[in-house]
XYZ file of C-alpha atoms in Angstrom:
591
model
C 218.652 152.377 65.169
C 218.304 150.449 62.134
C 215.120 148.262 62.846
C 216.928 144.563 62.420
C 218.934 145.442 65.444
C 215.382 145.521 67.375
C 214.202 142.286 65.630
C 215.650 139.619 68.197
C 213.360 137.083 69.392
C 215.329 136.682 72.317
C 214.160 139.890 73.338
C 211.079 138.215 74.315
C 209.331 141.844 73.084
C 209.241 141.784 69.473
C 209.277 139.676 66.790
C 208.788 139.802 63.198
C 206.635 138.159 60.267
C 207.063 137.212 56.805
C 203.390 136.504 55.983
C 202.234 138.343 53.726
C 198.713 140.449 54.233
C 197.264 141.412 51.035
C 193.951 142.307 49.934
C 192.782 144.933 52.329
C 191.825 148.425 51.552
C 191.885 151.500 53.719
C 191.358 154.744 52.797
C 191.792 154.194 48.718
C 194.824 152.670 48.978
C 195.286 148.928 48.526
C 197.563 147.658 51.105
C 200.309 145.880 49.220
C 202.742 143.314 51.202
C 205.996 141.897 50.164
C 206.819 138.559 50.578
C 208.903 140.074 53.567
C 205.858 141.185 55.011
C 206.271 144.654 55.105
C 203.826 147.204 53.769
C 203.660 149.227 51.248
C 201.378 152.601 50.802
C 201.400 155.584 49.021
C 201.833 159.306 50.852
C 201.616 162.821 48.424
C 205.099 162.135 47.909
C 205.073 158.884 46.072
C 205.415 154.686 47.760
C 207.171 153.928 51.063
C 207.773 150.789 52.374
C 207.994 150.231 56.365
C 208.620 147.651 58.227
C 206.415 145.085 59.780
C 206.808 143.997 63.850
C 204.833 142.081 65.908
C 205.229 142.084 69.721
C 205.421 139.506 72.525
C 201.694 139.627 72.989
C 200.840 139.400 69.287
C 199.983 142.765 68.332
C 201.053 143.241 64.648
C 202.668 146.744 63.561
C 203.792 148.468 60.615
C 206.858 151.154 61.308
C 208.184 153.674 58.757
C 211.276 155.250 59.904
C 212.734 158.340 58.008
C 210.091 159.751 55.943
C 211.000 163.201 54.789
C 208.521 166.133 55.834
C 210.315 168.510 54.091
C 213.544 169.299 51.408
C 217.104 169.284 53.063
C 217.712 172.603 55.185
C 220.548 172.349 53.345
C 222.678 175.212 51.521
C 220.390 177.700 50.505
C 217.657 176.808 52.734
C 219.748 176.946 55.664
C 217.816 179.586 57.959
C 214.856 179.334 55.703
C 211.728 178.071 56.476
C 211.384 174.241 55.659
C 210.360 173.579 52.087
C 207.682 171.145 50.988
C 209.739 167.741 50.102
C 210.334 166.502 46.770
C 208.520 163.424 45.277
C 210.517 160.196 44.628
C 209.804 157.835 41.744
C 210.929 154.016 43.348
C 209.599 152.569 46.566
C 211.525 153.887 49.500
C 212.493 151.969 52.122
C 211.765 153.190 55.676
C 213.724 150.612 57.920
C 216.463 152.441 59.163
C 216.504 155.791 61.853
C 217.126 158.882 60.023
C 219.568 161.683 59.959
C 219.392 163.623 63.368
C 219.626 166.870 64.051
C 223.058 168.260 65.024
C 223.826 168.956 68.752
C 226.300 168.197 70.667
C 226.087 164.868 72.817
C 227.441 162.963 75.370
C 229.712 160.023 74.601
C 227.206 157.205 75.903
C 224.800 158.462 74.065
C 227.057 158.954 70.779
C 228.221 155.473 71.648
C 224.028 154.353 71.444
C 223.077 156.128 68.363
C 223.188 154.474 65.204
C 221.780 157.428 63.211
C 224.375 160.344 62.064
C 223.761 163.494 62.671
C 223.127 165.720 59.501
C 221.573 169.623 58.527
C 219.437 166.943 56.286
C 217.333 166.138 59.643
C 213.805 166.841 58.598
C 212.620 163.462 59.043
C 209.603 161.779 60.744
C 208.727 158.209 62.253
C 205.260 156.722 61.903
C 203.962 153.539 64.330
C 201.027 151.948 63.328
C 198.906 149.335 64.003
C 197.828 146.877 60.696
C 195.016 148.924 59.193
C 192.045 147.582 60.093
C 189.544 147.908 57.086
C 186.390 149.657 59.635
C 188.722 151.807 61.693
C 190.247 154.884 61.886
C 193.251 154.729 64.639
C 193.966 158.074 66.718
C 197.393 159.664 66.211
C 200.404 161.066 69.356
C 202.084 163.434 67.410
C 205.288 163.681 70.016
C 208.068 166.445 70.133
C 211.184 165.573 71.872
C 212.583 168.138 73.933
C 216.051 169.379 74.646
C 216.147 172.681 75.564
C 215.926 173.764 71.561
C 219.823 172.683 71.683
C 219.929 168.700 72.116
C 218.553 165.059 71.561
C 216.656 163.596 68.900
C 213.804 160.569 68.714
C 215.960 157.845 68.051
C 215.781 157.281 72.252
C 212.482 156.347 71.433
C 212.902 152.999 69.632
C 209.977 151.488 67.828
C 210.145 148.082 69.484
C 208.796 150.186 72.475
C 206.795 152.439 71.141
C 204.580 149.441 69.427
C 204.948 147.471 72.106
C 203.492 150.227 74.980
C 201.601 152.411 72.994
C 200.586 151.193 69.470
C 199.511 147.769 70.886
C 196.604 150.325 72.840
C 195.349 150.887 68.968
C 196.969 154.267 68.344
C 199.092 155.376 65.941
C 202.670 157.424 67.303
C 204.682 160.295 65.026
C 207.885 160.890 66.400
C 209.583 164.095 64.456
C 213.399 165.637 64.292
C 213.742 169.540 63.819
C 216.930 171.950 63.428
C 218.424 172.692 66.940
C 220.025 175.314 68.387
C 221.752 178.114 66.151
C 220.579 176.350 63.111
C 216.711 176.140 64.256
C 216.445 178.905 66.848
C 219.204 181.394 65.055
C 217.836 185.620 64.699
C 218.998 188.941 63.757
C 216.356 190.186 65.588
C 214.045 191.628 62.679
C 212.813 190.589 59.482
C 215.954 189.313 57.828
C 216.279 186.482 59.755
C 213.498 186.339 62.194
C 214.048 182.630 63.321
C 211.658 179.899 64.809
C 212.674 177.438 62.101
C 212.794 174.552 64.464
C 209.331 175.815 65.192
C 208.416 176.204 61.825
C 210.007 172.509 60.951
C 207.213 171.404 64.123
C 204.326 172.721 61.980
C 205.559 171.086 58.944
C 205.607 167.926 60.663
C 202.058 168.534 61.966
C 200.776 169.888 58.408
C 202.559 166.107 56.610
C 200.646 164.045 59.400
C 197.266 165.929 58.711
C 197.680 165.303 54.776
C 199.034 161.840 55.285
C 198.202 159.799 57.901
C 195.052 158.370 56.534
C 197.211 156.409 54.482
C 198.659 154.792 57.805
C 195.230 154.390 58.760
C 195.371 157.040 60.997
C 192.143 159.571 61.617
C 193.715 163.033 60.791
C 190.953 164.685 62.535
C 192.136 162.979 66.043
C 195.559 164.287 66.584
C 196.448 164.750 70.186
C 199.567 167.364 69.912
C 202.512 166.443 72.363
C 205.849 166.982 73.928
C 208.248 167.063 76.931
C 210.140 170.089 77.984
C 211.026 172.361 75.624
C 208.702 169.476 72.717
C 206.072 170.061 75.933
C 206.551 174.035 75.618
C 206.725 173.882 71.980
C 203.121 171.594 71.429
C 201.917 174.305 73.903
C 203.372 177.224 71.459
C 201.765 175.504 68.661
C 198.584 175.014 69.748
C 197.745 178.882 69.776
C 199.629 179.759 66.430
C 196.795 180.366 63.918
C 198.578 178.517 61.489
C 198.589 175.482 63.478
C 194.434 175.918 63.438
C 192.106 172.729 62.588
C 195.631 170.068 62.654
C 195.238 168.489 66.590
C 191.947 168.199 68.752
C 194.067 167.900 71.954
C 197.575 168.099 73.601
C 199.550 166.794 76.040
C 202.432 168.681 78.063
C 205.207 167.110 80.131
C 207.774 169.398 82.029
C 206.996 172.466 80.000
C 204.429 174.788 78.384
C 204.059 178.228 76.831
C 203.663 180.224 80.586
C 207.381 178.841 80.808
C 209.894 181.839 80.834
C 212.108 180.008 78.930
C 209.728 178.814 76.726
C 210.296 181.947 74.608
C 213.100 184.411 74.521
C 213.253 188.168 73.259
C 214.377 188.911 70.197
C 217.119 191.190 70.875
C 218.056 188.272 73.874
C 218.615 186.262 71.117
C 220.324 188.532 68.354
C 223.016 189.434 70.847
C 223.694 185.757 71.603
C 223.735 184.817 68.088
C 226.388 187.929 67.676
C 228.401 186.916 70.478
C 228.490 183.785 68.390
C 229.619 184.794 65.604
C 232.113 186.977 66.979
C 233.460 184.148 68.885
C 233.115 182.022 65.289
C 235.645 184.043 63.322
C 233.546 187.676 62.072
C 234.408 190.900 62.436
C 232.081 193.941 62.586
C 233.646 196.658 61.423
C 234.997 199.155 63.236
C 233.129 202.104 61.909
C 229.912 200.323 62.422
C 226.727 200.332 60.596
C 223.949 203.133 59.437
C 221.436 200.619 60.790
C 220.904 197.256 62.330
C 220.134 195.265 58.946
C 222.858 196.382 57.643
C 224.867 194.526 60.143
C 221.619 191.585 60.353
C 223.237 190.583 56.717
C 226.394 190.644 56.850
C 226.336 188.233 60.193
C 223.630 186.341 58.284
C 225.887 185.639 55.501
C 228.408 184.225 57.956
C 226.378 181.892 59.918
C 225.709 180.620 56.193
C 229.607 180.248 55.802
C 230.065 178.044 59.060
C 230.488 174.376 58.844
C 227.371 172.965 60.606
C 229.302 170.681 63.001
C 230.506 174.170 64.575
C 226.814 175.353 64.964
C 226.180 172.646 67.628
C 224.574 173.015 71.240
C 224.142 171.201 74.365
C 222.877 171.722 77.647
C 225.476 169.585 79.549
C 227.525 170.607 82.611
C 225.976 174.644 81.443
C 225.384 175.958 85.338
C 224.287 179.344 83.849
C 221.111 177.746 82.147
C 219.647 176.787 85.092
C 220.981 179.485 87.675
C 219.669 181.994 85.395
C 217.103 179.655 84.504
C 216.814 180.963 81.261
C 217.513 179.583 77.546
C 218.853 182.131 75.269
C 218.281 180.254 72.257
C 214.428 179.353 71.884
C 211.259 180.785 69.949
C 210.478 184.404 69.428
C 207.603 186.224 69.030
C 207.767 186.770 64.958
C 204.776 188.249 64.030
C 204.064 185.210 61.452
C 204.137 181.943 63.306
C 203.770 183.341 66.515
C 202.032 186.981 65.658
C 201.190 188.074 69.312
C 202.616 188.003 72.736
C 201.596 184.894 74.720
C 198.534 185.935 76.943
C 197.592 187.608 73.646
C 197.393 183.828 71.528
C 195.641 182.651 74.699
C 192.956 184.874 74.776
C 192.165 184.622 70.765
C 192.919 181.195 70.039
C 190.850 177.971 70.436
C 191.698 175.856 73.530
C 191.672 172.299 73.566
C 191.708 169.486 76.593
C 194.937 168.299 77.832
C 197.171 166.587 80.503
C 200.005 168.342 81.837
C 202.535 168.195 84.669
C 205.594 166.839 85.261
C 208.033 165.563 87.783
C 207.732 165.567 91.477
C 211.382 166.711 91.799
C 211.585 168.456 88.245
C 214.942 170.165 88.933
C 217.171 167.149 89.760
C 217.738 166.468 86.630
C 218.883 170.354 85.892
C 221.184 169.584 88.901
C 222.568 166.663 87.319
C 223.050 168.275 83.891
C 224.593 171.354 85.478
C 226.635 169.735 88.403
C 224.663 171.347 91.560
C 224.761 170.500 94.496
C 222.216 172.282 96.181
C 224.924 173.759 98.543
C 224.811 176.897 100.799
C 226.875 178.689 98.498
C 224.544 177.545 95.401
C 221.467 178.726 97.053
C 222.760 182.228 98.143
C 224.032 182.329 94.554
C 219.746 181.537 93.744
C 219.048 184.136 95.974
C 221.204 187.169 94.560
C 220.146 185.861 90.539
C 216.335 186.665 91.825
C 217.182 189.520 93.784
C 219.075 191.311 90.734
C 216.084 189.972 89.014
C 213.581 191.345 91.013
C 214.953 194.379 92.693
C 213.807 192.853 95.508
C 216.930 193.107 98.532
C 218.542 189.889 99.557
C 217.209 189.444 103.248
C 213.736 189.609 101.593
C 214.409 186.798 99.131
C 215.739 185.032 101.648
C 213.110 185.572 104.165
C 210.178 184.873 101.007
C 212.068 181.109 100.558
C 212.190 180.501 104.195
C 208.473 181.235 104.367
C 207.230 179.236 101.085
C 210.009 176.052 102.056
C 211.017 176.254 105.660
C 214.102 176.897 107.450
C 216.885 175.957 106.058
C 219.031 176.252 110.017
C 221.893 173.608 109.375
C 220.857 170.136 107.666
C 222.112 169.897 104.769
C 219.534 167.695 102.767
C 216.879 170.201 104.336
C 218.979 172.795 102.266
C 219.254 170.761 98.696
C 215.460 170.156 99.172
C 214.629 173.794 99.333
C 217.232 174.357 96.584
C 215.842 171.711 94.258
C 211.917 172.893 94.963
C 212.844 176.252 94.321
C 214.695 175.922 90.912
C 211.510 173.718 89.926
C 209.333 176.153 91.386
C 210.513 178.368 88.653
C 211.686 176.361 85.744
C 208.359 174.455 85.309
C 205.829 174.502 88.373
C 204.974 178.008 88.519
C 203.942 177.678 84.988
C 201.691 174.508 85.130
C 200.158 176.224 88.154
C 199.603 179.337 85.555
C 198.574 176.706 83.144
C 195.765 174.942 85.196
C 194.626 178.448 85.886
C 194.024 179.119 82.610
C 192.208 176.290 81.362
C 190.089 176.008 84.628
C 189.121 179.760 84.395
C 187.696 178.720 80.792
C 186.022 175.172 81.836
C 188.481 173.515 79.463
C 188.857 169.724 80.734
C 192.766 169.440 82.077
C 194.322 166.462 83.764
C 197.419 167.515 85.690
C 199.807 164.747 87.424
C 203.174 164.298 89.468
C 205.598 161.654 88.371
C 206.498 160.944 91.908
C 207.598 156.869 91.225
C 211.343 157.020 92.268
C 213.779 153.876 91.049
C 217.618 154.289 91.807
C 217.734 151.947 88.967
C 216.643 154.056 86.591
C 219.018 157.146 87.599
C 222.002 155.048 86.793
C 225.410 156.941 87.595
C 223.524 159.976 87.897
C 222.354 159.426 91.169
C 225.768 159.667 92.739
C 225.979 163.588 91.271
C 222.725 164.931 92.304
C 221.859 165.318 96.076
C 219.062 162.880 96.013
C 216.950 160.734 93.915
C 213.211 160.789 92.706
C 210.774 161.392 90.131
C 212.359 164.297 87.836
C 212.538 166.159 84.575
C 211.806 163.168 81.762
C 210.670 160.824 84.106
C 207.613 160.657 82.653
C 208.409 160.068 79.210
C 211.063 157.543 80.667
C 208.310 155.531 81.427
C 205.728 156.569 79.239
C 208.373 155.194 76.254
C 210.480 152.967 77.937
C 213.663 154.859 76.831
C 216.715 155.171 78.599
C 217.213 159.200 79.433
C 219.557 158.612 82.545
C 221.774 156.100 80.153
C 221.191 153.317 82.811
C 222.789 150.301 82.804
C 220.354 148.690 84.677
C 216.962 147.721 83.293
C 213.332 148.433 84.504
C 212.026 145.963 87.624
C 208.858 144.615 88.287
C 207.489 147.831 89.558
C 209.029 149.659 86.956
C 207.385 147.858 84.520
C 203.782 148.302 86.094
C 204.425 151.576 86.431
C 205.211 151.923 82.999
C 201.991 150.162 81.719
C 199.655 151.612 83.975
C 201.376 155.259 82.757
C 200.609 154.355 79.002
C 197.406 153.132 79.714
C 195.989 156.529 81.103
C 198.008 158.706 78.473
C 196.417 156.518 75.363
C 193.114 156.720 76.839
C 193.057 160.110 76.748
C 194.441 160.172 72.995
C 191.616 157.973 72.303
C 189.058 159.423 73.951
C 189.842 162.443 75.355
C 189.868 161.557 78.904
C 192.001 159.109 80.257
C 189.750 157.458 82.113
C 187.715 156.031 79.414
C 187.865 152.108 79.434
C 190.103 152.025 82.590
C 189.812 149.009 84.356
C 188.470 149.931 88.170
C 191.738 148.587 89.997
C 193.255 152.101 89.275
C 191.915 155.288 90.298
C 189.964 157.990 88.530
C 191.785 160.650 87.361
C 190.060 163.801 88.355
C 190.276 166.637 86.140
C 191.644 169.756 88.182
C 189.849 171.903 90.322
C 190.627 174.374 93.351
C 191.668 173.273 95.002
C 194.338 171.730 92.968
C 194.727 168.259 92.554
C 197.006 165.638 90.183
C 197.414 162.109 89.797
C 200.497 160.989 91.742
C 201.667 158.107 89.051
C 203.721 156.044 91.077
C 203.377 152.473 91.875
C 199.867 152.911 94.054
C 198.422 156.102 92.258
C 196.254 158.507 93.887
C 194.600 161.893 93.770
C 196.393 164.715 95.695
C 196.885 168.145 96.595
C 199.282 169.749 94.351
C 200.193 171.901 96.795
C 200.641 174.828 94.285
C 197.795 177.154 94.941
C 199.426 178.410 98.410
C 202.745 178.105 97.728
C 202.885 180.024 94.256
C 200.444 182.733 95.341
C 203.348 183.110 97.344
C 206.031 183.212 94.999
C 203.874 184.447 92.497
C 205.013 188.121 92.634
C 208.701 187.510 92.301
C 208.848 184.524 89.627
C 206.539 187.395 87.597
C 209.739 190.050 87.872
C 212.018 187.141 87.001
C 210.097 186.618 83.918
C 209.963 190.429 82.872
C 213.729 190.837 83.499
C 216.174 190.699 80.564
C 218.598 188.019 79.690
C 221.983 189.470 79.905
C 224.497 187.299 77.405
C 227.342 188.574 79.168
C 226.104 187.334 82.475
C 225.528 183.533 80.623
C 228.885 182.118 79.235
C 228.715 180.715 75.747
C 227.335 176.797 76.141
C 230.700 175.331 74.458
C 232.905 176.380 77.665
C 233.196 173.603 80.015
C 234.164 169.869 78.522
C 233.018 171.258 75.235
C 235.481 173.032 73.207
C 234.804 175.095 69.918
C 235.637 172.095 67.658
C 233.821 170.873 64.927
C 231.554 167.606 65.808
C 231.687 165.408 63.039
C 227.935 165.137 60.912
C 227.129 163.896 57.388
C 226.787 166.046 54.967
């Protein structure tokens, strides 16, 4: 959203300035002010010009919105990995919300964007306080998620962002990266290996090192986040060796590495991609091919042939992504970005301290997104998927989810409750359980919490399609950002709002000082970092320490969530994520 749409004063949030501030130095670059009041400083690339807000409370910031990380995926470069961008002569203006990537959306939020979407996406967002001549501001380097396929960081506008966030003195990167075919496409071997969303992440991350001095930022305090599939990609990143020496710690909401969907096999994904292309128009030949590259190029030279607009994902109203609970597009192990399998990167790399968790409910919002109901019929369906999965016979599935939720016998909300824990059981809990594990077992400082706060406000006209309401999948970063995920017409209340605050007050602590207690004032309570047993920080209106309730309950599962993992993802079994109200037609982007 171009910035003087957020410059209202009736807003009562943020304002702007036209005094100029001139004379101060940070870094070796004289800070240079327009008579507009906006900065000026100089990156590798050459002089950009932001834009300068101050909020409700007086804090004074300096945005930049749409400063290229890298060249244009464009043309050639399409499935390449992102290119170093070119340097510009003339002062470039970042006051208006760049290109985003293509996917397909829904109409309210098409209706709320005021960026176009664009294969010229590789953009980033800086938020920064006025540089302060003795200090060096830490950085939230923050990956939207999206299951690899949709979304962008425009959701997170910048009056909010300064106003919850940057006001607590740090500075906040919000990043775009190619989605779905175009950043998670592979052949399956080195032709096309894939991971260039991925790839576009660490670009981002490598730009921010170099750079963000000039913002004032300290380059060597870079906390590393993300929620969902941003959570599981931060979480990816942090063990690739490239990604060595750029973040000192992370933060991971409703998703990490130990998700199974987190990464995909690379033959998963080269049969999807075919299916694709099959469905897109090409046509193996009949005789077939002496070998697989053979084949590799000719449907790489294609996917280079399709209009972009015809490349685009989405996760909506897609019941096979969540009853499978798998997402055939995502990261691969490549041997270059990702050289080893996952416990492999865990046990070589360097770990860092972190906060992770998620929702209390995490799989409403897949119910939502893929119409479920949580009915008898959907949770027999659950039942025969982990079966299949497992090898395990039905009765004992059956009788393992009776044990770890209860008896289902005939209420129907009893039944969506054990539906709903059980698909979060496996999409995201099982693996923060995993997750604490790990960093425990190597006396690695980790914060875990439950987003248990529930506001029917803030579900909008969601909450008449899922079965009930609560704390879910991107309620944290809901309130963490004060952005509208559930497309709510309604705004936040009074508790909301507190809620909000006190939720960026603990996450910036911890950016700042690597605990998020630091500096907290004593009305709220300590966050303890986890233990055994387990323990997280219920953020909700009263917070408090409690039981997690994992340690028993995934012991339990533990055995058959492993199988699930192990067991292939079978395209045929998955339909293709246009079908539905998406049709193959081409979305309309910029070129």
């Amino acid at each position: 959203m171009p910035l003087k749409l957020l410059k209202k004063r009736r807003s009562g949030r943020v304002r702007t300035s036209s005094n100029p501030q001139m004379g101060a130095c940070f870094s070796g670059f004289k800070e240079d002010r327009p008579k507009n009041g906006n900065k000026i400083i100089r990156v590798e690339q050459g002089l950009l010009e932001g834009t300068f807000l101050e909020t409700s409370e007086g804090y004074k910031c300096d945005v930049f919105l749409g400063i290229p990380y890298a060249s244009p995926p464009c043309g050639p470069l399409r499935f390449q990995k992102p290119q170093p961008p070119q340097r510009w002569s003339d002062v470039r203006k970042c006051g208006k919300f760049p290109n985003r990537s293509i996917h397909k959306e829904m109409p309210w939020d098409k209706a709320l964007a005021s960026a176009p979407q664009s294969e010229d996406c590789l953009y980033l967002n800086v938020h920064a306080p006025q540089i302060r001549e003795d200090k060096k501001y830490p950085v939230l380097f923050y990956i939207h998620g999206g299951g690899f396929m949709m979304d962008s960081a425009e959701r997170y506008t910048a009056k909010n962002i300064c106003r919850l966030l940057v006001s607590k003195d740090i500075i906040v990167v919000t990043i775009h990266y190619r989605l779905g075919y175009l950043g998670f496409l592979s052949t399956g071997d080195d032709l096309c290996p894939g991971n260039f969303g991925l790839w576009d992440m660490l670009e981002a991350l490598k730009w921010t090192h170099k750079n963000i001095a000039s913002f004032g930022g300290d380059a060597e305090n870079i906390t590393l986040s993300g929620q969902s599939a941003g959570g599981a990609s931060a979480d990816l990143l942090s063990y690739s060796p490239l990604a060595a020496g750029l973040f000192k710690r992370k933060i991971v909401m409703g998703g990490n590495l130990y998700c199974h969907w987190a990464v995909q096999k690379k033959s998963a994904v080269r049969e999807y991609c075919r299916d694709k292309a099959v469905r897109l128009g090409w046509k193996p030949r009949a005789e077939g091919y002496a070998d697989q590259r053979d084949e590799s190029q000719e449907m790489l030279d294609f996917f280079k042939t399709v209009p972009a607009g015809r490349l685009a994902t989405t996760m909506f109203f897609n019941k096979t992504i969540f009853t499978e609970c798998r997402l055939p597009l995502a990261p691969v192990i490549d041997g270059e970005l990702l050289p080893d399998d996952i416990q492999t990167l865990r046990n070589t790399q360097t770990h860092v301290p972190s906060i992770v968790g998620g929702g209390e409910h995490e799989a409403l919002l897949f119910a939502a997104i893929g119409l479920l109901r949580g009915t008898e019929k959907e949770l027999r369906s659950a039942e025969a998927v982990i079966a299949q999965k497992t090898g395990l016979a039905i009765s004992a599935v059956t009788d393992l989810i009776e044990k770890v939720y209860g008896d289902r016998g005939e209420s129907k909300s009893q039944r969506q409750k054990i539906y709903i824990n059980l698909v979060s059981d496996i999409f995201v809990n099982f693996a923060n359980h995993r997750f604490i594990e790990d960093q425990n077992s190597r006396k690695i400082p980790c914060y875990a919490y439950s987003f248990d706060h529930q506001s029917k406000q803030q579900w909008g006209w969601l909450q008449h399609v899922v079965p009930f309401t609560g704390g879910t999948h991107t309620s944290d970063v809901t309130y963490l950002f004060d952005c509208n995920y559930m497309s709510s017409p309604l705004g936040m209340t009074k508790i909301d709002k507190e809620v909000s605050r006190m939720t960026g007050e603990y996450f910036t602590n911890f950016v700042k000082f690597g605990s998020p207690n630091a500096h907290h004032p004593t009305s709220s309570p300590t966050w303890e970092p986890t233990a055994t047993p387990y323990k997280a920080l219920s953020l909700k209106s009263e917070p408090e320490m409690r039981s997690t309730g994992y340690s028993g309950r995934m012991s339990m599962l533990a055995e058959f969530i492993e199988k699930m993992y192990e067991a292939p993802l079978t395209a045929k079994i998955m339909p293709p994520f246009e079908n539905g109200p998406f049709s193959e037609v081409e979305i309309e982007v910029q070129a």
